[in-house]
mmCIF file of N, CA and C in Angstrom:
data_model
loop_
_atom_site.group_PDB
_atom_site.id
_atom_site.type_symbol
_atom_site.label_atom_id
_atom_site.label_comp_id
_atom_site.label_asym_id
_atom_site.label_seq_id
_atom_site.Cartn_x
_atom_site.Cartn_y
_atom_site.Cartn_z
ATOM 1 N N MET A 1023 22.803 -216.777 -96.491
ATOM 2 C CA MET A 1023 22.848 -215.780 -97.550
ATOM 3 C C MET A 1023 23.177 -216.432 -98.892
ATOM 4 N N ASN A 1024 24.072 -217.414 -98.869
ATOM 5 C CA ASN A 1024 24.457 -218.094 -100.095
ATOM 6 C C ASN A 1024 23.269 -218.832 -100.706
ATOM 7 N N TYR A 1025 22.397 -219.392 -99.846
ATOM 8 C CA TYR A 1025 21.208 -220.079 -100.332
ATOM 9 C C TYR A 1025 20.272 -219.120 -101.057
ATOM 10 N N LEU A 1026 20.185 -217.924 -100.552
ATOM 11 C CA LEU A 1026 19.336 -216.913 -101.165
ATOM 12 C C LEU A 1026 19.830 -216.566 -102.569
ATOM 13 N N LYS A 1027 21.117 -216.435 -102.737
ATOM 14 C CA LYS A 1027 21.689 -216.153 -104.057
ATOM 15 C C LYS A 1027 21.426 -217.306 -105.019
ATOM 16 N N THR A 1028 21.584 -218.522 -104.542
ATOM 17 C CA THR A 1028 21.341 -219.703 -105.379
ATOM 18 C C THR A 1028 19.873 -219.765 -105.791
ATOM 19 N N PHE A 1029 18.983 -219.511 -104.854
ATOM 20 C CA PHE A 1029 17.551 -219.511 -105.147
ATOM 21 C C PHE A 1029 17.201 -218.439 -106.177
ATOM 22 N N TYR A 1030 17.736 -217.249 -105.982
ATOM 23 C CA TYR A 1030 17.490 -216.149 -106.910
ATOM 24 C C TYR A 1030 17.980 -216.499 -108.311
ATOM 25 N N LEU A 1031 19.144 -217.078 -108.413
ATOM 26 C CA LEU A 1031 19.703 -217.477 -109.704
ATOM 27 C C LEU A 1031 18.820 -218.528 -110.377
ATOM 28 N N ALA A 1032 18.336 -219.490 -109.616
ATOM 29 C CA ALA A 1032 17.467 -220.539 -110.159
ATOM 30 C C ALA A 1032 16.165 -219.954 -110.690
ATOM 31 N N VAL A 1033 15.585 -219.041 -109.950
ATOM 32 C CA VAL A 1033 14.344 -218.400 -110.383
ATOM 33 C C VAL A 1033 14.570 -217.600 -111.664
ATOM 34 N N MET A 1034 15.646 -216.862 -111.728
ATOM 35 C CA MET A 1034 15.943 -216.060 -112.921
ATOM 36 C C MET A 1034 16.161 -216.945 -114.142
ATOM 37 N N MET A 1035 16.781 -218.092 -113.966
ATOM 38 C CA MET A 1035 16.999 -219.010 -115.079
ATOM 39 C C MET A 1035 15.676 -219.564 -115.587
ATOM 40 N N LEU A 1036 14.757 -219.876 -114.690
ATOM 41 C CA LEU A 1036 13.449 -220.379 -115.095
ATOM 42 C C LEU A 1036 12.657 -219.317 -115.844
ATOM 43 N N VAL A 1037 12.689 -218.098 -115.351
ATOM 44 C CA VAL A 1037 11.981 -217.002 -116.005
ATOM 45 C C VAL A 1037 12.582 -216.740 -117.385
ATOM 46 N N SER A 1038 13.885 -216.760 -117.483
ATOM 47 C CA SER A 1038 14.544 -216.530 -118.767
ATOM 48 C C SER A 1038 14.247 -217.644 -119.755
ATOM 49 N N ALA A 1039 14.181 -218.871 -119.304
ATOM 50 C CA ALA A 1039 13.912 -220.008 -120.193
ATOM 51 C C ALA A 1039 12.537 -219.884 -120.826
ATOM 52 N N HIS A 1040 11.579 -219.324 -120.094
ATOM 53 C CA HIS A 1040 10.240 -219.138 -120.648
ATOM 54 C C HIS A 1040 10.280 -218.219 -121.865
ATOM 55 N N GLY A 1041 11.108 -217.219 -121.849
ATOM 56 C CA GLY A 1041 11.218 -216.288 -122.962
ATOM 57 C C GLY A 1041 11.849 -216.889 -124.204
ATOM 58 N N TYR A 1042 12.560 -217.995 -124.052
ATOM 59 C CA TYR A 1042 13.226 -218.638 -125.178
ATOM 60 C C TYR A 1042 12.494 -219.896 -125.638
ATOM 61 N N ALA A 1043 11.232 -220.022 -125.301
ATOM 62 C CA ALA A 1043 10.476 -221.222 -125.631
ATOM 63 C C ALA A 1043 10.249 -221.354 -127.129
ATOM 64 N N GLY A 1044 10.347 -220.285 -127.861
ATOM 65 C CA GLY A 1044 10.156 -220.342 -129.304
ATOM 66 C C GLY A 1044 8.750 -219.941 -129.696
ATOM 67 N N PRO A 1045 8.562 -219.689 -130.966
ATOM 68 C CA PRO A 1045 7.248 -219.262 -131.449
ATOM 69 C C PRO A 1045 6.187 -220.347 -131.273
ATOM 70 N N VAL A 1046 4.957 -219.910 -131.123
ATOM 71 C CA VAL A 1046 3.814 -220.807 -130.967
ATOM 72 C C VAL A 1046 3.092 -220.899 -132.301
ATOM 73 N N ASN A 1047 2.802 -222.101 -132.716
ATOM 74 C CA ASN A 1047 2.071 -222.324 -133.958
ATOM 75 C C ASN A 1047 0.579 -222.108 -133.688
ATOM 76 N N ILE A 1048 0.002 -221.077 -134.272
ATOM 77 C CA ILE A 1048 -1.403 -220.765 -134.010
ATOM 78 C C ILE A 1048 -2.349 -221.765 -134.666
ATOM 79 N N ASN A 1049 -1.836 -222.646 -135.500
ATOM 80 C CA ASN A 1049 -2.668 -223.688 -136.100
ATOM 81 C C ASN A 1049 -2.757 -224.947 -135.261
ATOM 82 N N THR A 1050 -1.857 -225.111 -134.310
ATOM 83 C CA THR A 1050 -1.860 -226.335 -133.517
ATOM 84 C C THR A 1050 -1.999 -226.090 -132.018
ATOM 85 N N ALA A 1051 -1.774 -224.870 -131.570
ATOM 86 C CA ALA A 1051 -1.817 -224.575 -130.137
ATOM 87 C C ALA A 1051 -3.250 -224.638 -129.617
ATOM 88 N N ASP A 1052 -3.386 -225.129 -128.385
ATOM 89 C CA ASP A 1052 -4.700 -225.117 -127.754
ATOM 90 C C ASP A 1052 -4.908 -223.756 -127.080
ATOM 91 N N SER A 1053 -6.073 -223.570 -126.502
ATOM 92 C CA SER A 1053 -6.392 -222.256 -125.937
ATOM 93 C C SER A 1053 -5.467 -221.874 -124.788
ATOM 94 N N SER A 1054 -5.036 -222.828 -123.987
ATOM 95 C CA SER A 1054 -4.114 -222.517 -122.885
ATOM 96 C C SER A 1054 -2.771 -222.024 -123.414
ATOM 97 N N GLU A 1055 -2.257 -222.697 -124.438
ATOM 98 C CA GLU A 1055 -0.986 -222.281 -125.033
ATOM 99 C C GLU A 1055 -1.101 -220.905 -125.655
ATOM 100 N N LEU A 1056 -2.214 -220.649 -126.341
ATOM 101 C CA LEU A 1056 -2.418 -219.343 -126.971
ATOM 102 C C LEU A 1056 -2.519 -218.243 -125.921
ATOM 103 N N ALA A 1057 -3.252 -218.502 -124.853
ATOM 104 C CA ALA A 1057 -3.409 -217.494 -123.793
ATOM 105 C C ALA A 1057 -2.074 -217.166 -123.138
ATOM 106 N N THR A 1058 -1.220 -218.146 -123.007
ATOM 107 C CA THR A 1058 0.088 -217.932 -122.404
ATOM 108 C C THR A 1058 1.027 -217.200 -123.354
ATOM 109 N N ALA A 1059 0.951 -217.531 -124.638
ATOM 110 C CA ALA A 1059 1.906 -217.008 -125.612
ATOM 111 C C ALA A 1059 1.575 -215.624 -126.144
ATOM 112 N N ILE A 1060 0.295 -215.272 -126.196
ATOM 113 C CA ILE A 1060 -0.107 -214.017 -126.837
ATOM 114 C C ILE A 1060 -0.407 -212.964 -125.775
ATOM 115 N N VAL A 1061 0.427 -211.948 -125.726
ATOM 116 C CA VAL A 1061 0.232 -210.847 -124.776
ATOM 117 C C VAL A 1061 -1.054 -210.111 -125.141
ATOM 118 N N GLY A 1062 -1.917 -209.917 -124.158
ATOM 119 C CA GLY A 1062 -3.180 -209.231 -124.392
ATOM 120 C C GLY A 1062 -4.334 -210.181 -124.688
ATOM 121 N N VAL A 1063 -4.063 -211.482 -124.666
ATOM 122 C CA VAL A 1063 -5.096 -212.486 -124.920
ATOM 123 C C VAL A 1063 -5.191 -213.395 -123.705
ATOM 124 N N GLY A 1064 -6.396 -213.466 -123.157
ATOM 125 C CA GLY A 1064 -6.646 -214.358 -122.032
ATOM 126 C C GLY A 1064 -7.303 -215.638 -122.512
ATOM 127 N N GLU A 1065 -7.783 -216.414 -121.566
ATOM 128 C CA GLU A 1065 -8.399 -217.707 -121.887
ATOM 129 C C GLU A 1065 -9.626 -217.565 -122.795
ATOM 130 N N LYS A 1066 -10.458 -216.547 -122.552
ATOM 131 C CA LYS A 1066 -11.677 -216.392 -123.358
ATOM 132 C C LYS A 1066 -11.356 -216.069 -124.811
ATOM 133 N N LYS A 1067 -10.460 -215.114 -125.036
ATOM 134 C CA LYS A 1067 -10.092 -214.771 -126.416
ATOM 135 C C LYS A 1067 -9.344 -215.924 -127.083
ATOM 136 N N ALA A 1068 -8.541 -216.637 -126.311
ATOM 137 C CA ALA A 1068 -7.820 -217.784 -126.867
ATOM 138 C C ALA A 1068 -8.807 -218.855 -127.321
ATOM 139 N N ALA A 1069 -9.868 -219.058 -126.560
ATOM 140 C CA ALA A 1069 -10.904 -220.026 -126.952
ATOM 141 C C ALA A 1069 -11.599 -219.577 -128.234
ATOM 142 N N VAL A 1070 -11.777 -218.264 -128.389
ATOM 143 C CA VAL A 1070 -12.387 -217.738 -129.617
ATOM 144 C C VAL A 1070 -11.466 -217.982 -130.814
ATOM 145 N N ILE A 1071 -10.163 -217.872 -130.615
ATOM 146 C CA ILE A 1071 -9.209 -218.155 -131.690
ATOM 147 C C ILE A 1071 -9.345 -219.614 -132.133
ATOM 148 N N VAL A 1072 -9.416 -220.520 -131.177
ATOM 149 C CA VAL A 1072 -9.551 -221.942 -131.501
ATOM 150 C C VAL A 1072 -10.882 -222.194 -132.219
ATOM 151 N N GLN A 1073 -11.955 -221.576 -131.762
ATOM 152 C CA GLN A 1073 -13.260 -221.737 -132.412
ATOM 153 C C GLN A 1073 -13.218 -221.204 -133.841
ATOM 154 N N TYR A 1074 -12.571 -220.065 -134.038
ATOM 155 C CA TYR A 1074 -12.443 -219.487 -135.373
ATOM 156 C C TYR A 1074 -11.680 -220.442 -136.287
ATOM 157 N N ARG A 1075 -10.594 -220.982 -135.787
ATOM 158 C CA ARG A 1075 -9.767 -221.909 -136.559
ATOM 159 C C ARG A 1075 -10.565 -223.160 -136.935
ATOM 160 N N GLU A 1076 -11.384 -223.663 -136.016
ATOM 161 C CA GLU A 1076 -12.194 -224.842 -136.290
ATOM 162 C C GLU A 1076 -13.291 -224.542 -137.309
ATOM 163 N N ALA A 1077 -13.837 -223.337 -137.275
ATOM 164 C CA ALA A 1077 -14.918 -222.966 -138.188
ATOM 165 C C ALA A 1077 -14.425 -222.572 -139.580
ATOM 166 N N HIS A 1078 -13.253 -221.930 -139.657
ATOM 167 C CA HIS A 1078 -12.774 -221.373 -140.923
ATOM 168 C C HIS A 1078 -11.559 -222.083 -141.512
ATOM 169 N N GLY A 1079 -11.021 -223.033 -140.798
ATOM 170 C CA GLY A 1079 -9.837 -223.736 -141.278
ATOM 171 C C GLY A 1079 -8.570 -223.119 -140.725
ATOM 172 N N LEU A 1080 -7.465 -223.739 -141.083
ATOM 173 C CA LEU A 1080 -6.170 -223.299 -140.562
ATOM 174 C C LEU A 1080 -5.790 -221.921 -141.091
ATOM 175 N N PHE A 1081 -5.029 -221.192 -140.294
ATOM 176 C CA PHE A 1081 -4.510 -219.893 -140.699
ATOM 177 C C PHE A 1081 -3.398 -220.115 -141.727
ATOM 178 N N THR A 1082 -3.347 -219.255 -142.731
ATOM 179 C CA THR A 1082 -2.266 -219.348 -143.711
ATOM 180 C C THR A 1082 -1.155 -218.350 -143.412
ATOM 181 N N SER A 1083 -1.438 -217.374 -142.535
ATOM 182 C CA SER A 1083 -0.421 -216.420 -142.096
ATOM 183 C C SER A 1083 -0.794 -215.900 -140.716
ATOM 184 N N VAL A 1084 0.180 -215.378 -140.021
ATOM 185 C CA VAL A 1084 -0.056 -214.803 -138.695
ATOM 186 C C VAL A 1084 -1.000 -213.612 -138.811
ATOM 187 N N ASP A 1085 -0.934 -212.882 -139.918
ATOM 188 C CA ASP A 1085 -1.790 -211.706 -140.114
ATOM 189 C C ASP A 1085 -3.280 -212.050 -140.070
ATOM 190 N N GLU A 1086 -3.642 -213.254 -140.470
ATOM 191 C CA GLU A 1086 -5.053 -213.670 -140.457
ATOM 192 C C GLU A 1086 -5.621 -213.731 -139.044
ATOM 193 N N LEU A 1087 -4.773 -213.782 -138.054
ATOM 194 C CA LEU A 1087 -5.233 -213.796 -136.669
ATOM 195 C C LEU A 1087 -6.068 -212.549 -136.367
ATOM 196 N N ALA A 1088 -5.784 -211.453 -137.066
ATOM 197 C CA ALA A 1088 -6.530 -210.200 -136.851
ATOM 198 C C ALA A 1088 -7.976 -210.314 -137.320
ATOM 199 N N MET A 1089 -8.313 -211.350 -138.054
ATOM 200 C CA MET A 1089 -9.689 -211.549 -138.511
ATOM 201 C C MET A 1089 -10.583 -212.128 -137.410
ATOM 202 N N VAL A 1090 -9.965 -212.597 -136.341
ATOM 203 C CA VAL A 1090 -10.701 -213.151 -135.213
ATOM 204 C C VAL A 1090 -11.277 -212.005 -134.394
ATOM 205 N N LYS A 1091 -12.557 -212.096 -134.071
ATOM 206 C CA LYS A 1091 -13.214 -211.047 -133.295
ATOM 207 C C LYS A 1091 -12.504 -210.861 -131.956
ATOM 208 N N GLY A 1092 -12.118 -209.631 -131.660
ATOM 209 C CA GLY A 1092 -11.448 -209.311 -130.409
ATOM 210 C C GLY A 1092 -9.934 -209.289 -130.507
ATOM 211 N N ILE A 1093 -9.409 -209.675 -131.671
ATOM 212 C CA ILE A 1093 -7.960 -209.651 -131.889
ATOM 213 C C ILE A 1093 -7.699 -208.624 -132.988
ATOM 214 N N GLY A 1094 -6.989 -207.590 -132.666
ATOM 215 C CA GLY A 1094 -6.720 -206.548 -133.653
ATOM 216 C C GLY A 1094 -5.331 -206.654 -134.241
ATOM 217 N N ALA A 1095 -5.087 -205.828 -135.234
ATOM 218 C CA ALA A 1095 -3.782 -205.806 -135.893
ATOM 219 C C ALA A 1095 -2.681 -205.425 -134.904
ATOM 220 N N GLY A 1096 -2.989 -204.580 -133.943
ATOM 221 C CA GLY A 1096 -2.002 -204.185 -132.938
ATOM 222 C C GLY A 1096 -1.560 -205.364 -132.082
ATOM 223 N N THR A 1097 -2.505 -206.200 -131.705
ATOM 224 C CA THR A 1097 -2.175 -207.399 -130.932
ATOM 225 C C THR A 1097 -1.294 -208.325 -131.745
ATOM 226 N N VAL A 1098 -1.611 -208.473 -133.024
ATOM 227 C CA VAL A 1098 -0.801 -209.318 -133.904
ATOM 228 C C VAL A 1098 0.619 -208.766 -133.990
ATOM 229 N N GLU A 1099 0.754 -207.463 -134.189
ATOM 230 C CA GLU A 1099 2.083 -206.855 -134.311
ATOM 231 C C GLU A 1099 2.902 -207.013 -133.033
ATOM 232 N N LYS A 1100 2.263 -206.809 -131.870
ATOM 233 C CA LYS A 1100 2.978 -206.931 -130.602
ATOM 234 C C LYS A 1100 3.489 -208.348 -130.366
ATOM 235 N N ASN A 1101 2.810 -209.310 -130.951
ATOM 236 C CA ASN A 1101 3.122 -210.711 -130.682
ATOM 237 C C ASN A 1101 3.732 -211.452 -131.867
ATOM 238 N N ARG A 1102 3.902 -210.775 -132.982
ATOM 239 C CA ARG A 1102 4.376 -211.420 -134.209
ATOM 240 C C ARG A 1102 5.636 -212.260 -133.984
ATOM 241 N N HIS A 1103 6.568 -211.744 -133.196
ATOM 242 C CA HIS A 1103 7.828 -212.448 -132.943
ATOM 243 C C HIS A 1103 7.631 -213.793 -132.252
ATOM 244 N N ASN A 1104 6.496 -213.982 -131.599
ATOM 245 C CA ASN A 1104 6.252 -215.192 -130.832
ATOM 246 C C ASN A 1104 5.211 -216.104 -131.470
ATOM 247 N N LEU A 1105 4.806 -215.785 -132.700
ATOM 248 C CA LEU A 1105 3.775 -216.575 -133.373
ATOM 249 C C LEU A 1105 4.279 -217.104 -134.697
ATOM 250 N N MET A 1106 3.749 -218.249 -135.093
ATOM 251 C CA MET A 1106 4.104 -218.807 -136.378
ATOM 252 C C MET A 1106 2.936 -219.624 -136.923
ATOM 253 N N VAL A 1107 3.003 -219.896 -138.211
ATOM 254 C CA VAL A 1107 2.006 -220.734 -138.880
ATOM 255 C C VAL A 1107 2.777 -221.739 -139.719
ATOM 256 N N THR A 1108 2.475 -222.994 -139.509
ATOM 257 C CA THR A 1108 3.053 -223.995 -140.388
ATOM 258 C C THR A 1108 1.945 -224.499 -141.296
ATOM 259 N N PRO A 1109 2.259 -224.713 -142.533
ATOM 260 C CA PRO A 1109 1.224 -225.189 -143.445
ATOM 261 C C PRO A 1109 0.781 -226.598 -143.080
ATOM 262 N N PRO A 1110 -0.448 -226.926 -143.402
ATOM 263 C CA PRO A 1110 -0.915 -228.282 -143.118
ATOM 264 C C PRO A 1110 -0.149 -229.283 -143.992
ATOM 265 N N ALA A 1111 -0.018 -230.487 -143.492
ATOM 266 C CA ALA A 1111 0.679 -231.525 -144.258
ATOM 267 C C ALA A 1111 -0.114 -231.837 -145.523
ATOM 268 N N THR A 1112 0.595 -231.960 -146.618
ATOM 269 C CA THR A 1112 -0.065 -232.286 -147.881
ATOM 270 C C THR A 1112 0.082 -233.769 -148.166
ATOM 271 N N ARG A 1113 -0.919 -234.308 -148.802
ATOM 272 C CA ARG A 1113 -0.880 -235.718 -149.155
ATOM 273 C C ARG A 1113 -0.330 -235.867 -150.550
ATOM 274 N N PRO A 1114 0.515 -236.870 -150.774
ATOM 275 C CA PRO A 1114 1.092 -237.061 -152.123
ATOM 276 C C PRO A 1114 0.075 -237.529 -153.144
#
């Protein structure tokens, strides 16, 4: 019985750690990372996000994600807390 409690505790810690992974940068994440991080987005939509980024350049805000076909403002709002955009490095 004690082993079962230990196992349960270990599983709960792993699940909880996933929630604290931090925001995902939509300018650098690959399709797998995007599919995992964005609720309501699977591998196909995540690949479309990457294709959009490659065709149109880096996102300047999380709100621009709604410009990607198949990603609406509601999806952006639901996931805003888990998304971020860092500006591209500038050259001196």
